[in-house]
mmCIF file of C-alpha atoms and ligand atoms in Angstrom:
data_model
loop_
_atom_site.group_PDB
_atom_site.id
_atom_site.type_symbol
_atom_site.label_atom_id
_atom_site.label_comp_id
_atom_site.label_asym_id
_atom_site.label_seq_id
_atom_site.Cartn_x
_atom_site.Cartn_y
_atom_site.Cartn_z
ATOM 1 C CA UNK A 1 -0.019 0.021 -0.025
ATOM 2 C CA UNK A 2 1.163 3.478 -0.825
ATOM 3 C CA UNK A 3 2.187 5.035 2.540
ATOM 4 C CA UNK A 4 1.863 8.597 1.175
ATOM 5 C CA UNK A 5 -1.683 7.873 0.083
ATOM 6 C CA UNK A 6 -2.509 6.911 3.712
ATOM 7 C CA UNK A 7 -0.830 10.082 4.944
ATOM 8 C CA UNK A 8 -2.773 12.203 2.466
ATOM 9 C CA UNK A 9 -6.074 10.774 3.504
ATOM 10 C CA UNK A 10 -5.168 11.081 7.241
ATOM 11 C CA UNK A 11 -4.119 14.791 6.742
ATOM 12 C CA UNK A 12 -7.395 15.510 4.943
ATOM 13 C CA UNK A 13 -9.478 14.032 7.764
ATOM 14 C CA UNK A 14 -7.255 15.589 10.509
ATOM 15 C CA UNK A 15 -7.763 19.037 9.020
ATOM 16 C CA UNK A 16 -11.587 18.754 9.332
ATOM 17 C CA UNK A 17 -11.519 17.701 13.056
ATOM 18 C CA UNK A 18 -11.387 19.875 16.039
ATOM 19 C CA UNK A 19 -10.291 17.026 18.381
ATOM 20 C CA UNK A 20 -8.285 13.882 17.985
ATOM 21 C CA UNK A 21 -10.418 10.726 17.997
ATOM 22 C CA UNK A 22 -9.320 7.891 20.258
ATOM 23 C CA UNK A 23 -11.729 5.175 19.210
ATOM 24 C CA UNK A 24 -12.557 4.066 15.730
ATOM 25 C CA UNK A 25 -15.805 2.373 14.814
ATOM 26 C CA UNK A 26 -17.047 0.450 11.797
ATOM 27 C CA UNK A 27 -20.825 0.112 11.660
ATOM 28 C CA UNK A 28 -22.401 -2.810 9.750
ATOM 29 C CA UNK A 29 -25.623 -3.361 7.770
ATOM 30 C CA UNK A 30 -28.555 -1.490 9.331
ATOM 31 C CA UNK A 31 -26.436 -0.584 12.338
ATOM 32 C CA UNK A 32 -25.438 2.926 11.382
ATOM 33 C CA UNK A 33 -27.711 4.276 14.180
ATOM 34 C CA UNK A 34 -24.811 4.686 16.558
ATOM 35 C CA UNK A 35 -23.653 7.584 14.418
ATOM 36 C CA UNK A 36 -26.800 9.403 15.229
ATOM 37 C CA UNK A 37 -25.853 9.455 18.946
ATOM 38 C CA UNK A 38 -22.599 11.276 18.172
ATOM 39 C CA UNK A 39 -22.470 14.879 19.401
ATOM 40 C CA UNK A 40 -20.644 17.901 17.859
ATOM 41 C CA UNK A 41 -20.288 15.807 14.742
ATOM 42 C CA UNK A 42 -18.397 16.345 11.586
ATOM 43 C CA UNK A 43 -19.432 14.215 8.582
ATOM 44 C CA UNK A 44 -17.005 13.508 5.844
ATOM 45 C CA UNK A 45 -18.248 11.486 2.765
ATOM 46 C CA UNK A 46 -15.796 8.832 1.646
ATOM 47 C CA UNK A 47 -15.822 10.228 -1.857
ATOM 48 C CA UNK A 48 -14.233 13.457 -0.646
ATOM 49 C CA UNK A 49 -11.274 11.773 1.049
ATOM 50 C CA UNK A 50 -8.230 11.216 -1.120
ATOM 51 C CA UNK A 51 -7.761 7.531 -2.153
ATOM 52 C CA UNK A 52 -10.745 6.297 -0.135
ATOM 53 C CA UNK A 53 -13.076 3.827 -1.892
ATOM 54 C CA UNK A 54 -16.847 4.363 -1.664
ATOM 55 C CA UNK A 55 -19.393 1.869 -0.173
ATOM 56 C CA UNK A 56 -22.245 0.715 -2.314
ATOM 57 C CA UNK A 57 -23.864 -2.015 -0.119
ATOM 58 C CA UNK A 58 -27.473 -1.559 1.033
ATOM 59 C CA UNK A 59 -27.862 -0.062 4.564
ATOM 60 C CA UNK A 60 -24.448 1.533 4.295
ATOM 61 C CA UNK A 61 -24.174 5.348 4.075
ATOM 62 C CA UNK A 62 -20.519 5.848 3.061
ATOM 63 C CA UNK A 63 -19.263 8.651 5.325
ATOM 64 C CA UNK A 64 -17.016 9.216 8.362
ATOM 65 C CA UNK A 65 -18.868 10.639 11.348
ATOM 66 C CA UNK A 66 -16.563 12.135 13.892
ATOM 67 C CA UNK A 67 -17.453 13.613 17.335
ATOM 68 C CA UNK A 68 -18.112 12.564 20.881
ATOM 69 C CA UNK A 69 -19.977 9.533 21.922
ATOM 70 C CA UNK A 70 -20.749 9.435 25.652
ATOM 71 C CA UNK A 71 -17.796 11.720 26.209
ATOM 72 C CA UNK A 72 -15.352 9.693 24.154
ATOM 73 C CA UNK A 73 -13.898 11.177 20.940
ATOM 74 C CA UNK A 74 -14.769 8.755 18.179
ATOM 75 C CA UNK A 75 -14.305 8.388 14.420
ATOM 76 C CA UNK A 76 -16.949 6.220 12.986
ATOM 77 C CA UNK A 77 -17.221 4.655 9.537
ATOM 78 C CA UNK A 78 -20.879 4.771 8.730
ATOM 79 C CA UNK A 79 -20.923 2.134 6.005
ATOM 80 C CA UNK A 80 -18.099 -0.254 5.297
ATOM 81 C CA UNK A 81 -16.414 -1.660 2.264
ATOM 82 C CA UNK A 82 -17.002 -5.298 1.395
ATOM 83 C CA UNK A 83 -14.894 -7.700 -0.698
ATOM 84 C CA UNK A 84 -18.130 -8.816 -2.593
ATOM 85 C CA UNK A 85 -18.613 -5.263 -3.882
ATOM 86 C CA UNK A 86 -15.375 -5.773 -5.898
ATOM 87 C CA UNK A 87 -13.178 -3.724 -3.636
ATOM 88 C CA UNK A 88 -9.625 -4.957 -3.200
ATOM 89 C CA UNK A 89 -8.431 -6.000 0.229
ATOM 90 C CA UNK A 90 -6.040 -2.987 0.055
ATOM 91 C CA UNK A 91 -9.068 -0.671 -0.278
ATOM 92 C CA UNK A 92 -10.916 -2.402 2.533
ATOM 93 C CA UNK A 93 -8.078 -1.959 5.042
ATOM 94 C CA UNK A 94 -7.069 1.531 3.896
ATOM 95 C CA UNK A 95 -9.374 3.254 6.358
ATOM 96 C CA UNK A 96 -7.918 1.188 9.243
ATOM 97 C CA UNK A 97 -4.448 2.489 8.393
ATOM 98 C CA UNK A 98 -5.788 6.057 8.079
ATOM 99 C CA UNK A 99 -7.245 5.552 11.623
ATOM 100 C CA UNK A 100 -3.802 4.368 12.856
ATOM 101 C CA UNK A 101 -2.157 7.529 11.519
ATOM 102 C CA UNK A 102 -4.916 9.622 13.213
ATOM 103 C CA UNK A 103 -3.838 8.110 16.586
ATOM 104 C CA UNK A 104 -6.670 5.726 17.077
ATOM 105 C CA UNK A 105 -5.839 2.863 19.431
ATOM 106 C CA UNK A 106 -9.157 1.039 19.735
ATOM 107 C CA UNK A 107 -11.376 -0.239 17.024
ATOM 108 C CA UNK A 108 -14.945 -1.297 17.589
ATOM 109 C CA UNK A 109 -16.606 -3.194 14.811
ATOM 110 C CA UNK A 110 -20.302 -4.296 14.317
ATOM 111 C CA UNK A 111 -21.744 -6.555 11.664
ATOM 112 C CA UNK A 112 -24.883 -8.397 10.696
ATOM 113 C CA UNK A 113 -24.358 -12.164 10.622
ATOM 114 C CA UNK A 114 -26.196 -15.452 10.134
ATOM 115 C CA UNK A 115 -26.471 -17.709 13.206
ATOM 116 C CA UNK A 116 -24.643 -21.035 12.783
ATOM 117 C CA UNK A 117 -24.855 -22.115 16.421
ATOM 118 C CA UNK A 118 -28.207 -23.938 16.782
ATOM 119 C CA UNK A 119 -28.730 -22.293 20.202
ATOM 120 C CA UNK A 120 -28.869 -18.848 18.650
ATOM 121 C CA UNK A 121 -31.931 -16.964 17.523
ATOM 122 C CA UNK A 122 -32.480 -14.076 15.109
ATOM 123 C CA UNK A 123 -32.102 -10.854 16.989
ATOM 124 C CA UNK A 124 -29.364 -12.214 19.349
ATOM 125 C CA UNK A 125 -26.145 -10.192 19.894
ATOM 126 C CA UNK A 126 -22.836 -12.040 19.809
ATOM 127 C CA UNK A 127 -19.444 -10.872 21.112
ATOM 128 C CA UNK A 128 -16.808 -12.074 18.710
ATOM 129 C CA UNK A 129 -14.175 -14.003 20.621
ATOM 130 C CA UNK A 130 -12.245 -15.289 17.633
ATOM 131 C CA UNK A 131 -12.656 -15.849 13.925
ATOM 132 C CA UNK A 132 -12.114 -18.289 11.097
ATOM 133 C CA UNK A 133 -11.038 -16.506 7.922
ATOM 134 C CA UNK A 134 -12.306 -17.773 4.531
ATOM 135 C CA UNK A 135 -11.629 -14.396 2.848
ATOM 136 C CA UNK A 136 -8.175 -13.720 1.299
ATOM 137 C CA UNK A 137 -5.800 -12.361 3.938
ATOM 138 C CA UNK A 138 -5.487 -8.533 3.555
ATOM 139 C CA UNK A 139 -1.831 -8.550 4.461
ATOM 140 C CA UNK A 140 -0.868 -10.507 1.333
ATOM 141 C CA UNK A 141 1.673 -8.575 -0.717
ATOM 142 C CA UNK A 142 4.741 -6.658 0.326
ATOM 143 C CA UNK A 143 4.681 -6.001 4.059
ATOM 144 C CA UNK A 144 3.917 -2.376 4.997
ATOM 145 C CA UNK A 145 6.523 -2.333 7.734
ATOM 146 C CA UNK A 146 5.412 1.175 8.823
ATOM 147 C CA UNK A 147 2.345 -0.479 10.239
ATOM 148 C CA UNK A 148 3.482 -3.839 11.570
ATOM 149 C CA UNK A 149 5.470 -7.102 11.189
ATOM 150 C CA UNK A 150 5.406 -9.475 8.208
ATOM 151 C CA UNK A 151 4.055 -12.287 10.346
ATOM 152 C CA UNK A 152 1.683 -10.971 12.866
ATOM 153 C CA UNK A 153 0.392 -12.883 15.882
ATOM 154 C CA UNK A 154 -3.331 -13.305 16.076
ATOM 155 C CA UNK A 155 -3.717 -14.974 19.428
ATOM 156 C CA UNK A 156 -5.386 -12.022 21.146
ATOM 157 C CA UNK A 157 -6.940 -10.214 18.101
ATOM 158 C CA UNK A 158 -10.195 -9.579 19.957
ATOM 159 C CA UNK A 159 -8.631 -7.908 23.029
ATOM 160 C CA UNK A 160 -9.465 -9.903 26.181
ATOM 161 C CA UNK A 161 -9.784 -6.814 28.369
ATOM 162 C CA UNK A 162 -12.302 -5.205 26.015
ATOM 163 C CA UNK A 163 -14.257 -8.467 25.836
ATOM 164 C CA UNK A 164 -14.427 -8.455 29.583
ATOM 165 C CA UNK A 165 -15.548 -4.863 29.593
ATOM 166 C CA UNK A 166 -18.236 -5.585 27.007
ATOM 167 C CA UNK A 167 -19.553 -8.576 29.011
ATOM 168 C CA UNK A 168 -19.651 -6.534 32.234
ATOM 169 C CA UNK A 169 -21.373 -3.635 30.536
ATOM 170 C CA UNK A 170 -23.930 -5.923 28.872
ATOM 171 C CA UNK A 171 -24.626 -7.665 32.162
ATOM 172 C CA UNK A 172 -25.060 -4.350 33.930
ATOM 173 C CA UNK A 173 -27.555 -3.237 31.219
ATOM 174 C CA UNK A 174 -29.357 -6.551 31.258
ATOM 175 C CA UNK A 175 -28.599 -7.142 27.585
ATOM 176 C CA UNK A 176 -28.146 -10.836 26.850
ATOM 177 C CA UNK A 177 -24.794 -11.298 25.001
ATOM 178 C CA UNK A 178 -23.765 -14.530 23.303
ATOM 179 C CA UNK A 179 -20.075 -15.217 22.673
ATOM 180 C CA UNK A 180 -18.605 -17.093 19.772
ATOM 181 C CA UNK A 181 -16.460 -17.556 16.670
ATOM 182 C CA UNK A 182 -17.276 -15.509 13.539
ATOM 183 C CA UNK A 183 -16.561 -17.092 10.216
ATOM 184 C CA UNK A 184 -15.935 -14.703 7.276
ATOM 185 C CA UNK A 185 -16.862 -15.675 3.776
ATOM 186 C CA UNK A 186 -16.784 -13.712 0.472
ATOM 187 C CA UNK A 187 -20.459 -13.692 -0.374
ATOM 188 C CA UNK A 188 -22.361 -12.223 -2.071
ATOM 189 C CA UNK A 189 -24.434 -15.389 -2.392
ATOM 190 C CA UNK A 190 -25.533 -16.619 0.998
ATOM 191 C CA UNK A 191 -24.144 -20.033 1.969
ATOM 192 C CA UNK A 192 -25.717 -23.423 1.137
ATOM 193 C CA UNK A 193 -27.109 -25.550 3.944
ATOM 194 C CA UNK A 194 -24.199 -28.013 3.421
ATOM 195 C CA UNK A 195 -21.645 -25.192 3.864
ATOM 196 C CA UNK A 196 -23.356 -24.119 7.041
ATOM 197 C CA UNK A 197 -23.219 -27.749 8.448
ATOM 198 C CA UNK A 198 -19.527 -27.743 7.506
ATOM 199 C CA UNK A 199 -18.891 -24.408 9.185
ATOM 200 C CA UNK A 200 -20.588 -25.601 12.326
ATOM 201 C CA UNK A 201 -18.315 -28.649 12.396
ATOM 202 C CA UNK A 202 -15.305 -26.329 12.032
ATOM 203 C CA UNK A 203 -16.312 -24.328 15.123
ATOM 204 C CA UNK A 204 -18.135 -21.339 13.740
ATOM 205 C CA UNK A 205 -21.095 -19.745 15.673
ATOM 206 C CA UNK A 206 -21.885 -17.012 13.124
ATOM 207 C CA UNK A 207 -21.154 -16.333 9.508
ATOM 208 C CA UNK A 208 -20.824 -13.084 7.639
ATOM 209 C CA UNK A 209 -19.132 -11.235 4.807
ATOM 210 C CA UNK A 210 -17.036 -8.589 6.629
ATOM 211 C CA UNK A 211 -15.128 -7.617 9.740
ATOM 212 C CA UNK A 212 -12.114 -10.009 9.562
ATOM 213 C CA UNK A 213 -10.037 -8.035 7.088
ATOM 214 C CA UNK A 214 -10.354 -4.952 9.216
ATOM 215 C CA UNK A 215 -9.692 -6.898 12.404
ATOM 216 C CA UNK A 216 -6.511 -8.350 10.911
ATOM 217 C CA UNK A 217 -5.289 -5.003 9.684
ATOM 218 C CA UNK A 218 -6.043 -3.404 13.040
ATOM 219 C CA UNK A 219 -4.224 -6.187 14.867
ATOM 220 C CA UNK A 220 -1.278 -6.005 12.570
ATOM 221 C CA UNK A 221 -0.790 -2.243 13.373
ATOM 222 C CA UNK A 222 -1.251 -2.809 17.089
ATOM 223 C CA UNK A 223 -4.737 -1.653 17.729
ATOM 224 C CA UNK A 224 -7.100 -3.176 20.267
ATOM 225 C CA UNK A 225 -10.229 -4.693 18.708
ATOM 226 C CA UNK A 226 -13.750 -5.244 19.969
ATOM 227 C CA UNK A 227 -16.368 -6.751 17.629
ATOM 228 C CA UNK A 228 -19.996 -7.744 17.776
ATOM 229 C CA UNK A 229 -22.310 -9.559 15.462
ATOM 230 C CA UNK A 230 -26.073 -8.916 15.375
ATOM 231 C CA UNK A 231 -27.608 -12.253 14.369
ATOM 232 C CA UNK A 232 -30.115 -11.095 11.779
ATOM 233 C CA UNK A 233 -31.117 -14.600 10.640
ATOM 234 C CA UNK A 234 -30.366 -18.178 11.260
ATOM 235 C CA UNK A 235 -27.970 -19.365 8.577
ATOM 236 C CA UNK A 236 -29.078 -21.307 5.503
ATOM 237 C CA UNK A 237 -30.904 -24.579 6.034
ATOM 238 C CA UNK A 238 -31.518 -24.216 9.769
ATOM 239 C CA UNK A 239 -35.151 -23.049 9.769
ATOM 240 C CA UNK A 240 -36.001 -24.013 6.141
ATOM 241 C CA UNK A 241 -36.856 -20.384 5.441
ATOM 242 C CA UNK A 242 -35.099 -18.726 2.545
ATOM 243 C CA UNK A 243 -32.644 -15.943 3.303
ATOM 244 C CA UNK A 244 -33.115 -12.373 2.068
ATOM 245 C CA UNK A 245 -31.262 -9.124 2.181
ATOM 246 C CA UNK A 246 -34.483 -7.396 3.374
ATOM 247 C CA UNK A 247 -34.623 -9.670 6.448
ATOM 248 C CA UNK A 248 -31.020 -8.746 7.276
ATOM 249 C CA UNK A 249 -31.760 -4.975 7.011
ATOM 250 C CA UNK A 250 -35.084 -5.363 8.823
ATOM 251 C CA UNK A 251 -33.711 -7.156 11.951
ATOM 252 C CA UNK A 252 -30.774 -4.766 11.771
ATOM 253 C CA UNK A 253 -32.983 -1.726 12.124
ATOM 254 C CA UNK A 254 -35.336 -3.459 14.579
ATOM 255 C CA UNK A 255 -32.659 -4.840 16.965
ATOM 256 C CA UNK A 256 -29.751 -2.563 16.032
ATOM 257 C CA UNK A 257 -30.675 -0.014 18.802
ATOM 258 C CA UNK A 258 -29.771 -2.565 21.505
ATOM 259 C CA UNK A 259 -26.308 -2.945 20.007
ATOM 260 C CA UNK A 260 -26.107 0.844 19.617
ATOM 261 C CA UNK A 261 -26.908 1.256 23.334
ATOM 262 C CA UNK A 262 -24.300 -1.291 24.353
ATOM 263 C CA UNK A 263 -21.597 0.252 22.183
ATOM 264 C CA UNK A 264 -22.467 3.746 23.479
ATOM 265 C CA UNK A 265 -22.212 2.516 27.084
ATOM 266 C CA UNK A 266 -18.864 0.829 26.358
ATOM 267 C CA UNK A 267 -17.518 4.004 24.718
ATOM 268 C CA UNK A 268 -18.280 5.893 27.890
ATOM 269 C CA UNK A 269 -15.969 3.491 29.735
ATOM 270 C CA UNK A 270 -13.034 3.586 27.354
HETATM 271 N N1 HPA B 301 -24.664 -15.346 5.864
HETATM 272 C C1 HPA B 301 -23.669 -14.445 5.509
HETATM 273 N N2 HPA B 301 -23.728 -13.159 5.848
HETATM 274 C C2 HPA B 301 -24.830 -12.711 6.526
HETATM 275 C C3 HPA B 301 -25.840 -13.539 6.838
HETATM 276 C C4 HPA B 301 -25.763 -14.915 6.492
HETATM 277 O O1 HPA B 301 -26.629 -15.760 6.801
HETATM 278 N N3 HPA B 301 -26.774 -12.821 7.498
HETATM 279 C C5 HPA B 301 -26.291 -11.543 7.556
HETATM 280 N N4 HPA B 301 -25.003 -11.490 6.963
#
């Protein structure tokens, strides 16, 4: 990745901000509501930022929203970039590296996912404890040593202390929070029932088309990561119902406010 491009984008964003954000956020399908809670906000459309790719996915707005969330200075990606849209992995992790240059140390990521664990239900929230990556690794290519090592450790990608904080906060707010392994796939077709059975055997609890590239890039450059899935549907073949994008967006907007409340409360404690 061209380091100067990352610097140019970071300089553009920095010039628009009155304060330095400490926490970065990436909001998934139908979960952009957190951005509405941000105070003293500055909105920067991706298309204005040098070298930034634009998001086209449904339920994704395509702008940075910066400001204060429960007293914490945040920079929030309202709308993310997906591999299935045709973006390169380099484009997908570019914003993470911009966040790094802006001084962000903690990344909070939310996504919509299908439930693979048979004990889950649509509408459940899951704290991501670990992942299984079936997308291409975003660090393939020459190593960008300004950001991190060639071979980066992934043992504690989803920061244990942040997971503990999330669980305590959820308990305190009486929000039921599942825990599990997120499996990332390319999409855009949903999985087949046979794939879902295979993924369950492999140890997946939820499946989705995002998050892992950003988590890998964040981990590579030394950021702490906290990630949640909103289970918008049970994965293919479990209920016999067919899957649809509308259902994902619908549950996202119906249940998303609970995840928003949780993330807002966590931001207050960071
Ligand atoms: N599979 C993959 N991605 C998803 C799903 C699913 O069932 N639901 C929401 N995102």
